[in-house]
Coordinates of C-alpha atoms in Angstrom, one line a residue:
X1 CA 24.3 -14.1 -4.0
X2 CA 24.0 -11.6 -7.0
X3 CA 21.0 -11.5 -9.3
X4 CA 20.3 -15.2 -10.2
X5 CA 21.1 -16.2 -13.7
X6 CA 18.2 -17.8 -14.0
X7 CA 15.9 -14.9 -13.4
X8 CA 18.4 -13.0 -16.5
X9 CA 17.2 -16.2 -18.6
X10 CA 13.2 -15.6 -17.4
X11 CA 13.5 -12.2 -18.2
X12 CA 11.3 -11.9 -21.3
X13 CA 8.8 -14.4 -19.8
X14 CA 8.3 -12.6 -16.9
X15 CA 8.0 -9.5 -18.7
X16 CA 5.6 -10.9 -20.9
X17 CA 3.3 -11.2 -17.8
X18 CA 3.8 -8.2 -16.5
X19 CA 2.9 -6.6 -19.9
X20 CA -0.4 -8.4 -19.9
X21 CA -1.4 -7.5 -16.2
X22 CA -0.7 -4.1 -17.0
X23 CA -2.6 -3.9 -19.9
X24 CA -5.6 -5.5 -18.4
X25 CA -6.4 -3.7 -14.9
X26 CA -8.8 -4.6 -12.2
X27 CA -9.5 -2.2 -9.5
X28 CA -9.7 -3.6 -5.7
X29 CA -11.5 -6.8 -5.3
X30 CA -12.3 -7.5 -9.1
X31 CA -9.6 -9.2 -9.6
X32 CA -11.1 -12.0 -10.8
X33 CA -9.1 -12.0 -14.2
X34 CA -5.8 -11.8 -12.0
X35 CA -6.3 -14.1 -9.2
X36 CA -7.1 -16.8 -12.2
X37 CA -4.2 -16.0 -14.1
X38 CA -2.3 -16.3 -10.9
X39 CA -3.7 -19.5 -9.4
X40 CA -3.5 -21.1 -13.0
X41 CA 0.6 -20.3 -13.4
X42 CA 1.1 -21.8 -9.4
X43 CA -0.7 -25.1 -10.4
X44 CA 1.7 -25.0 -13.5
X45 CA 4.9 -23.8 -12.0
X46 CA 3.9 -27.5 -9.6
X47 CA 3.4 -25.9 -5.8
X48 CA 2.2 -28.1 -3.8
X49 CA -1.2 -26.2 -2.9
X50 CA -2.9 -23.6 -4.6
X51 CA -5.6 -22.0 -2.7
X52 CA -8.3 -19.1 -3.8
X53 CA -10.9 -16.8 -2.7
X54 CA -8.8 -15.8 0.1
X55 CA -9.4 -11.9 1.3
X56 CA -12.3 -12.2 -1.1
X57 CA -9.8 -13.0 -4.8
X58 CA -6.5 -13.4 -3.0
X59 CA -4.6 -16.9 -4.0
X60 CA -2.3 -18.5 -2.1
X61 CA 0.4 -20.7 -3.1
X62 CA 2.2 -22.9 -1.1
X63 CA 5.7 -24.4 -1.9
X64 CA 7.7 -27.3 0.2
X65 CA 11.1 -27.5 0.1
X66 CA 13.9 -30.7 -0.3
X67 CA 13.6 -30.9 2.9
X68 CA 10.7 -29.3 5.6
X69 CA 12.5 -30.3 8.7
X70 CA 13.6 -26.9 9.5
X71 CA 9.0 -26.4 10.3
X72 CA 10.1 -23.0 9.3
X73 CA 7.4 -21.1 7.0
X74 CA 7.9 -18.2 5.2
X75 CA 5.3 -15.7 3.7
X76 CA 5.3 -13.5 0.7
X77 CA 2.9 -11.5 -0.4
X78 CA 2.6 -9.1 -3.7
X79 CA -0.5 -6.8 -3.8
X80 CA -2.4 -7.2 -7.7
X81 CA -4.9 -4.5 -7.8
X82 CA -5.0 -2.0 -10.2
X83 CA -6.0 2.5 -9.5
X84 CA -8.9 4.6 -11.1
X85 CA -6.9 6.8 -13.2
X86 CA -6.9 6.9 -16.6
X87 CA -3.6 6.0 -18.5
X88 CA -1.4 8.3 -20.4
X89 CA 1.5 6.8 -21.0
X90 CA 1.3 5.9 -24.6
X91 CA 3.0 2.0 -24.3
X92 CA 1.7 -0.4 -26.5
X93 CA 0.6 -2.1 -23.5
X94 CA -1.0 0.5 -21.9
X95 CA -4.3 -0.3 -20.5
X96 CA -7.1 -1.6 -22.2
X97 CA -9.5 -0.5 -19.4
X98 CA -11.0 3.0 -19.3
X99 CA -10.8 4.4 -16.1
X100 CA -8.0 2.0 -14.9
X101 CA -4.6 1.5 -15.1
X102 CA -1.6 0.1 -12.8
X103 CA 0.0 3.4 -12.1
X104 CA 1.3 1.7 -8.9
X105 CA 3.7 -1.0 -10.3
X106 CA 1.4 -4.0 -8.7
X107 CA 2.0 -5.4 -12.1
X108 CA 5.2 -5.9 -11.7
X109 CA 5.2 -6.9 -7.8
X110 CA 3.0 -9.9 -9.0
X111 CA 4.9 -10.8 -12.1
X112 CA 8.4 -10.5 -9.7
X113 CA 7.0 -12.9 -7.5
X114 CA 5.1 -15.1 -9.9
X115 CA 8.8 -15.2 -11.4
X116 CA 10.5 -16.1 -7.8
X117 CA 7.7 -18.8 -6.9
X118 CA 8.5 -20.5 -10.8
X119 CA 12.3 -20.7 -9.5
X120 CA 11.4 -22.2 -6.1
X121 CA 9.0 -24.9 -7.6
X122 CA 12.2 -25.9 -9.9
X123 CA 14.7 -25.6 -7.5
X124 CA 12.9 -26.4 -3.5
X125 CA 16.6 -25.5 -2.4
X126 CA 15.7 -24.9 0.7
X127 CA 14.9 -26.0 4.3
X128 CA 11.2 -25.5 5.2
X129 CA 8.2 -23.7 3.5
X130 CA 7.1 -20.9 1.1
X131 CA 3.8 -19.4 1.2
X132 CA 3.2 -17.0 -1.4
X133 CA 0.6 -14.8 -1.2
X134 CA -1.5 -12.3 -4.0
X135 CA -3.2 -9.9 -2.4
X136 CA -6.3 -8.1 -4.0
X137 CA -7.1 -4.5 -2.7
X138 CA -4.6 -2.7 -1.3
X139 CA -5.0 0.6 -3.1
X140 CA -7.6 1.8 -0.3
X141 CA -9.7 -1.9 -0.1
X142 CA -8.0 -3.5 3.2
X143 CA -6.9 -6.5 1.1
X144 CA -4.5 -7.4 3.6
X145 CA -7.1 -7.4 6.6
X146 CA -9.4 -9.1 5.0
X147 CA -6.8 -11.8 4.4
X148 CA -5.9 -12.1 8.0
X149 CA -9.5 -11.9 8.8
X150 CA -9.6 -15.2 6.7
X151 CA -7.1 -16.9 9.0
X152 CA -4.2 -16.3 6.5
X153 CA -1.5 -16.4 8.8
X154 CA -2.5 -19.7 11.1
X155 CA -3.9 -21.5 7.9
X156 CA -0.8 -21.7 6.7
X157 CA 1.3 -21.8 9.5
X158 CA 3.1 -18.4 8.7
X159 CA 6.4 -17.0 11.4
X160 CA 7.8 -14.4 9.5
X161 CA 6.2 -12.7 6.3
X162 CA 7.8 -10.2 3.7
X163 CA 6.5 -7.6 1.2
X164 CA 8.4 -5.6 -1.4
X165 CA 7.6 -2.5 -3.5
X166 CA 9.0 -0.6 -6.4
X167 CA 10.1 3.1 -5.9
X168 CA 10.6 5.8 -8.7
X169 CA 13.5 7.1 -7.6
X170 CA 15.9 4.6 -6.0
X171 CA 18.1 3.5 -8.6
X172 CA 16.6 0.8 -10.8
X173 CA 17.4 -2.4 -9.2
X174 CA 18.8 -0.8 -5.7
X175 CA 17.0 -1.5 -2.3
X176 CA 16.6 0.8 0.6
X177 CA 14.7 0.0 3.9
X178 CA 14.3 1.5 7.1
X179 CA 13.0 -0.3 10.6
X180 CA 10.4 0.7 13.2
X181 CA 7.4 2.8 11.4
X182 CA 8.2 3.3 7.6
X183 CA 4.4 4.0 5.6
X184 CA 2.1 6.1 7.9
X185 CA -1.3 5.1 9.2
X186 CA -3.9 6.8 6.7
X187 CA -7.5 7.8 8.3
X188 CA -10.4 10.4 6.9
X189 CA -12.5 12.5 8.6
X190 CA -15.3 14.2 7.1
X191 CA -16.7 17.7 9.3
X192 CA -20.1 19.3 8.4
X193 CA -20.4 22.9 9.5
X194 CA -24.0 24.0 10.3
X195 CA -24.6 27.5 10.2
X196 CA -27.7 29.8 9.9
X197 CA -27.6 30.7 6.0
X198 CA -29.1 33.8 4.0
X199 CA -29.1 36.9 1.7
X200 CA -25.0 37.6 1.2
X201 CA -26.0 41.3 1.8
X202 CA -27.3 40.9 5.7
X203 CA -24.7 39.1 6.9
X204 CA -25.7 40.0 10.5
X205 CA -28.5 38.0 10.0
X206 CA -26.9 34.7 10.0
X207 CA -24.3 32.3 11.0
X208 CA -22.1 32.1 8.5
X209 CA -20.8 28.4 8.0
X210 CA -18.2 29.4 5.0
X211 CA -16.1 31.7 7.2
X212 CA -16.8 29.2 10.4
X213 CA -15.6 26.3 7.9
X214 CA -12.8 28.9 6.9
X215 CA -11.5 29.1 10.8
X216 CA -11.6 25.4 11.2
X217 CA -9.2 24.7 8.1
X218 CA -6.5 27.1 9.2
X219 CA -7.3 25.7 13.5
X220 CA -6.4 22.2 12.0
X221 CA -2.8 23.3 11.1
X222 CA -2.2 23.7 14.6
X223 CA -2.4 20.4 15.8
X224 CA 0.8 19.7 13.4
X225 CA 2.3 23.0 14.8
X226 CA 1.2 23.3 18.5
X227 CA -0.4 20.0 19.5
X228 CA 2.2 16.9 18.3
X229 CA 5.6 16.8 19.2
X230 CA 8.0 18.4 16.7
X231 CA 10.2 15.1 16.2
X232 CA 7.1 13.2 15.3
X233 CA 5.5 13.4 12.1
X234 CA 1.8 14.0 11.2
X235 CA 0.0 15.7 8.2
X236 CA -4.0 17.1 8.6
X237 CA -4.9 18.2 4.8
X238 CA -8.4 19.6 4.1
X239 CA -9.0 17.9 0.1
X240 CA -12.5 19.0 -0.2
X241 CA -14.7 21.8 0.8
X242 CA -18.1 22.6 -0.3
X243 CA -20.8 24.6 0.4
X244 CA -24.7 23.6 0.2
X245 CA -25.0 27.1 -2.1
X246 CA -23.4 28.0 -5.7
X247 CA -25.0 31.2 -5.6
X248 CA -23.3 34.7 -5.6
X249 CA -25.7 36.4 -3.4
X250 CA -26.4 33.6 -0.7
X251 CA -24.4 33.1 2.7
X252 CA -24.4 29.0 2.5
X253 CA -26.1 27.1 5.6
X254 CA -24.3 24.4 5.7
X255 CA -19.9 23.4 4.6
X256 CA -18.9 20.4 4.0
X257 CA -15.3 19.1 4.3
X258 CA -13.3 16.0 3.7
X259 CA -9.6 15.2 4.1
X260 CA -7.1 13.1 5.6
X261 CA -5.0 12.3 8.8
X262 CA -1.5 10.7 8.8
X263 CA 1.0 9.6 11.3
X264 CA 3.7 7.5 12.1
X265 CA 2.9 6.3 15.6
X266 CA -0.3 4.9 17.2
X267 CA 0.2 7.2 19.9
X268 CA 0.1 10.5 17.6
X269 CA -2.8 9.2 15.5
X270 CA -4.9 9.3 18.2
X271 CA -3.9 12.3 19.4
X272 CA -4.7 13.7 15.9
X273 CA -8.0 12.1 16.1
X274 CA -8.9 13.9 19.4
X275 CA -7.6 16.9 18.5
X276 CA -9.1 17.7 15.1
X277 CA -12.9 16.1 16.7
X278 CA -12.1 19.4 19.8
X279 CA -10.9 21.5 17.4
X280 CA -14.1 21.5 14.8
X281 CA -16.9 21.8 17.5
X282 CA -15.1 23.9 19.4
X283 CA -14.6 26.7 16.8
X284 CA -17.6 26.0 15.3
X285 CA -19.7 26.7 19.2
X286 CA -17.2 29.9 19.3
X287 CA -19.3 31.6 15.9
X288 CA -22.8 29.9 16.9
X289 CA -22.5 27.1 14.8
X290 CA -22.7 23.8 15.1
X291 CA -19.8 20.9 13.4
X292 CA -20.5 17.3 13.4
X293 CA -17.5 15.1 12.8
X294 CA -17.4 11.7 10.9
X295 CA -13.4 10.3 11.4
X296 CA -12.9 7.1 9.9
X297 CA -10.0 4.5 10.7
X298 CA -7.7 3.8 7.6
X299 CA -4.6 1.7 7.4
X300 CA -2.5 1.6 10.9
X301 CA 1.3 2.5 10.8
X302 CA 3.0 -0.1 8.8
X303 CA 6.0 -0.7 11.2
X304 CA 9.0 -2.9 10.5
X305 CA 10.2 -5.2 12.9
X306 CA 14.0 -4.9 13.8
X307 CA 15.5 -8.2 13.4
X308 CA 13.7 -9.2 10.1
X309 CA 14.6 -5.6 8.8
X310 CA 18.6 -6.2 8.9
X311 CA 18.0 -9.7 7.2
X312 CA 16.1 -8.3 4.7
X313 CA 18.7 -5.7 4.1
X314 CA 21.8 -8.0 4.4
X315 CA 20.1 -10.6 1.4
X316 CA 19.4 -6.8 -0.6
X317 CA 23.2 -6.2 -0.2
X318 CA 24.2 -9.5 -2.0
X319 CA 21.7 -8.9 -4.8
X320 CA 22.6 -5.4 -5.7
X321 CA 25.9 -4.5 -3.4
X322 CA 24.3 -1.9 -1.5
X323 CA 20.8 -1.1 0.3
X324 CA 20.0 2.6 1.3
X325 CA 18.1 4.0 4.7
X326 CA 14.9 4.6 3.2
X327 CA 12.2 7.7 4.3
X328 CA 9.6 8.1 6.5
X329 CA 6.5 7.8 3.6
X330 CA 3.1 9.7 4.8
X331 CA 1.7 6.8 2.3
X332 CA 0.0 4.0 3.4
X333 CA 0.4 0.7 3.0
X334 CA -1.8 -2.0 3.6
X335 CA 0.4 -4.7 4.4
X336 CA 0.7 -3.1 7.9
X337 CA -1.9 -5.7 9.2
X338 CA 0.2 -8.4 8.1
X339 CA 2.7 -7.5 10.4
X340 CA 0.8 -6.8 13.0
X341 CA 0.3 -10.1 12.6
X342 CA 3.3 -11.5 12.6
X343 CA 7.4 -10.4 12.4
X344 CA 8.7 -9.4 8.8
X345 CA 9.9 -6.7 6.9
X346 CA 8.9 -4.4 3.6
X347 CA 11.2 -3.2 1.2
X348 CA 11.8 -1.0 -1.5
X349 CA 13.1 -1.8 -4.6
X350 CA 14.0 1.2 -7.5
X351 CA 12.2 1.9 -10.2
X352 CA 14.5 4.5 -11.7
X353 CA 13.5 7.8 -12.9
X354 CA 10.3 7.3 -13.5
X355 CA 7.3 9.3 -13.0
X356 CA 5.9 9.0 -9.3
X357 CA 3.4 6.0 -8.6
X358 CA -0.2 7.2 -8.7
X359 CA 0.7 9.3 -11.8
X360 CA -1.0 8.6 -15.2
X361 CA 2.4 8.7 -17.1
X362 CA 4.0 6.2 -14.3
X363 CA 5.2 2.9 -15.9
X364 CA 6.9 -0.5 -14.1
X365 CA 10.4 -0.8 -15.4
X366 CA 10.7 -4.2 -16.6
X367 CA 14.6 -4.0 -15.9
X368 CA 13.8 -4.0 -12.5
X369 CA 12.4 -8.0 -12.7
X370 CA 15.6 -9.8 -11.7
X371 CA 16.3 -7.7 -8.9
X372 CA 13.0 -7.9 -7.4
X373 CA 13.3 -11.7 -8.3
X374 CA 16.3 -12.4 -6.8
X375 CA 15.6 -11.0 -3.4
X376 CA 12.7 -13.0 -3.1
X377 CA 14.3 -16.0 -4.2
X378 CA 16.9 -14.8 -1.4
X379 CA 14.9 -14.3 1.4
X380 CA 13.7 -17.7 1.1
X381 CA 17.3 -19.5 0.7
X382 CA 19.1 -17.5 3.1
X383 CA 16.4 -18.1 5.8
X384 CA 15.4 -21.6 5.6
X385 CA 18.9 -22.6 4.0
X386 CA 18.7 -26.2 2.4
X387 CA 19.9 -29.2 5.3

């Protein structure tokens, strides 16, 4: 099963769509312009149930084979929001939105399978039932737990459920995969450091909360170093750090910091948890000062399941001849709580040599459509193969 012909033929189309999407961004749950774009194109491509608002904006299309005697449902799901970052790539579809732009490729993940639901509608070759799913929100919102939280899965009657994303990088139109944990869990902490502030020239005369703040950045590192098992991974970055005082000649009271935790097993993130909460007070008691610790949950590990994992590779080798081991990615990934929810897989698909997602020069290469296209369209056949 190599790239469908049919997906060569829906090329321009589906670029078309693409091309609008990314020239019209919405950023988490406003995707109100998206979703009715989306749900408009189901009910014209003829699914058999178009359903909105899920998650908030997410749509949901539903798609019945020849034959449905297989009770076999399949899910799945392309994420449609847009970042905050203002474009700079200089396309004549580039963004129309200050502030906003798709520098993530979800453009294209919901024009790919926009494209593959338009084929199934035509064609129903196949044994059972699609559910296709556009989720809003999953640059940082929780889209995909807040469509679960709607009763996603059991509404629908979802077993297994697949996601798919592009990668600068991989060879445009090569896949590569990996099982077990692939995108890391991603949680924040905030730590305020409360010291005794004053006049920069009698320091003796307080508690200095920069240099305690200071000690508590560099103590973090060792909970990567000393604390975790060197096999595993987990990163502890400090992002931000500021003090309550811009002044030259004024020891600050009070630091505040901000930054992020991520690892690639449930075990180790809560280690990391425990040990950067120890590791702030603790320092800061040791200088007389006091650290309060905020430490927020983020996505979990998004971990693929074993089974689904070769399937999805196996339908990847008949679409482009080859599917690579992918990386660990400290990333995160939303679609994590989707398969916590039930078995599937996530793979990537390449975007070329592009510049990195997140980046304001990063563009969705359009050649990458009937690739992305023709795995869906795979998954689904080679699955729930027509009686």
């Amino acid at each position: 099963m190599p790239i469908k012909n049919r997906f060569a033929e829906l090329l321009p189309e589906i670029t078309a769509w693409r091309r609008d999407l990314h020239e019209n961004p919405e950023i988490l749950y406003e995707t109100h312009r998206t979703s009715g774009i989306v749900a408009e194109r189901l009910r014209a491509f003829g699914c058999d149930d178009v359903v909105e608002g899920l998650g908030r904006t997410g749509v949901v299309g539903v798609i019945r084979g020849k034959t449905t005697g297989s009770g076999k449902v399949i899910g799945l799901r392309a994420d449609m929001d847009a970042l905050p970052i203002h474009e700079q790539t200089g396309k004549p579809y580039a963004s129309k939105t200050p502030g906003a732009m798709h520098a993530c490729g979800h453009d294209g993940h919901t024009a790919m399978l926009l494209g593959a639901a338009k084929y199934l509608a035509e064609t129903r070759n196949f044994d059972g039932t699609v559910v296709v799913i556009f989720q809003p929100a999953e640059e940082g919102g929780g889209g995909g737990r807040e469509m679960c939280a709607d009763g996603l899965m059991e509404r629908f009657g979802i077993q297994e459920v697949y996601g798919m994303h592009n990668w600068p990088g991989i060879p445009l139109g090569q896949f590569a995969i990996r099982p077990g944990a692939f995108f890391a869990s991603t949680d924040q902490f905030e730590i305020t450091i409360e010291g005794k502030g004053g006049h920069a020239a009698k320091p003796h005369e307080t508690v200095d909360s920069t240099l305690v703040a200071s000690h508590v950045v560099l103590a973090l590192q060792s909970i990567a170093s000393r604390n975790a098992d060197p096999t595993e991974q987990i990163v502890v970055s400090v992002t931000s750090f500021e003090t309550s005082s811009k002044a030259f000649n004024v020891i600050a009271q009070r630091v505040h910091m901000k930054g992020t935790v991520r690892t690639m097993s449930p075990e180790l993130r809560k280690l990391g948890q425990e040990r950067l909460t120890a590791i702030a007070e603790t320092t800061a008691r040791a200088y007389g000062a006091e650290a309060k610790v905020n430490y927020m949950k983020g996505y979990p590990v998004m971990i693929n399941h074993g089974a689904e994992t070769e399937f999805a590779a196996e339908v990847a080798r008949e679409v482009s001849g080859d599917c690579a081991e992918a990386p660990l990615i400290m990333g995160g990934e939303d679609f994590a709580y989707m398969l916590e929810e039930r078995p599937g897989a996530y793979i990537l698909v390449g975007n070329g040599d592009t510049a990195s997602v997140h980046h304001p020069e990063y563009d969705f290469s359009d050649e990458a459509i009937p690739a992305g296209c023709s795995w869906w369209a795979g998954v689904v056949e080679r699955r729930m193969p027509a009686a």
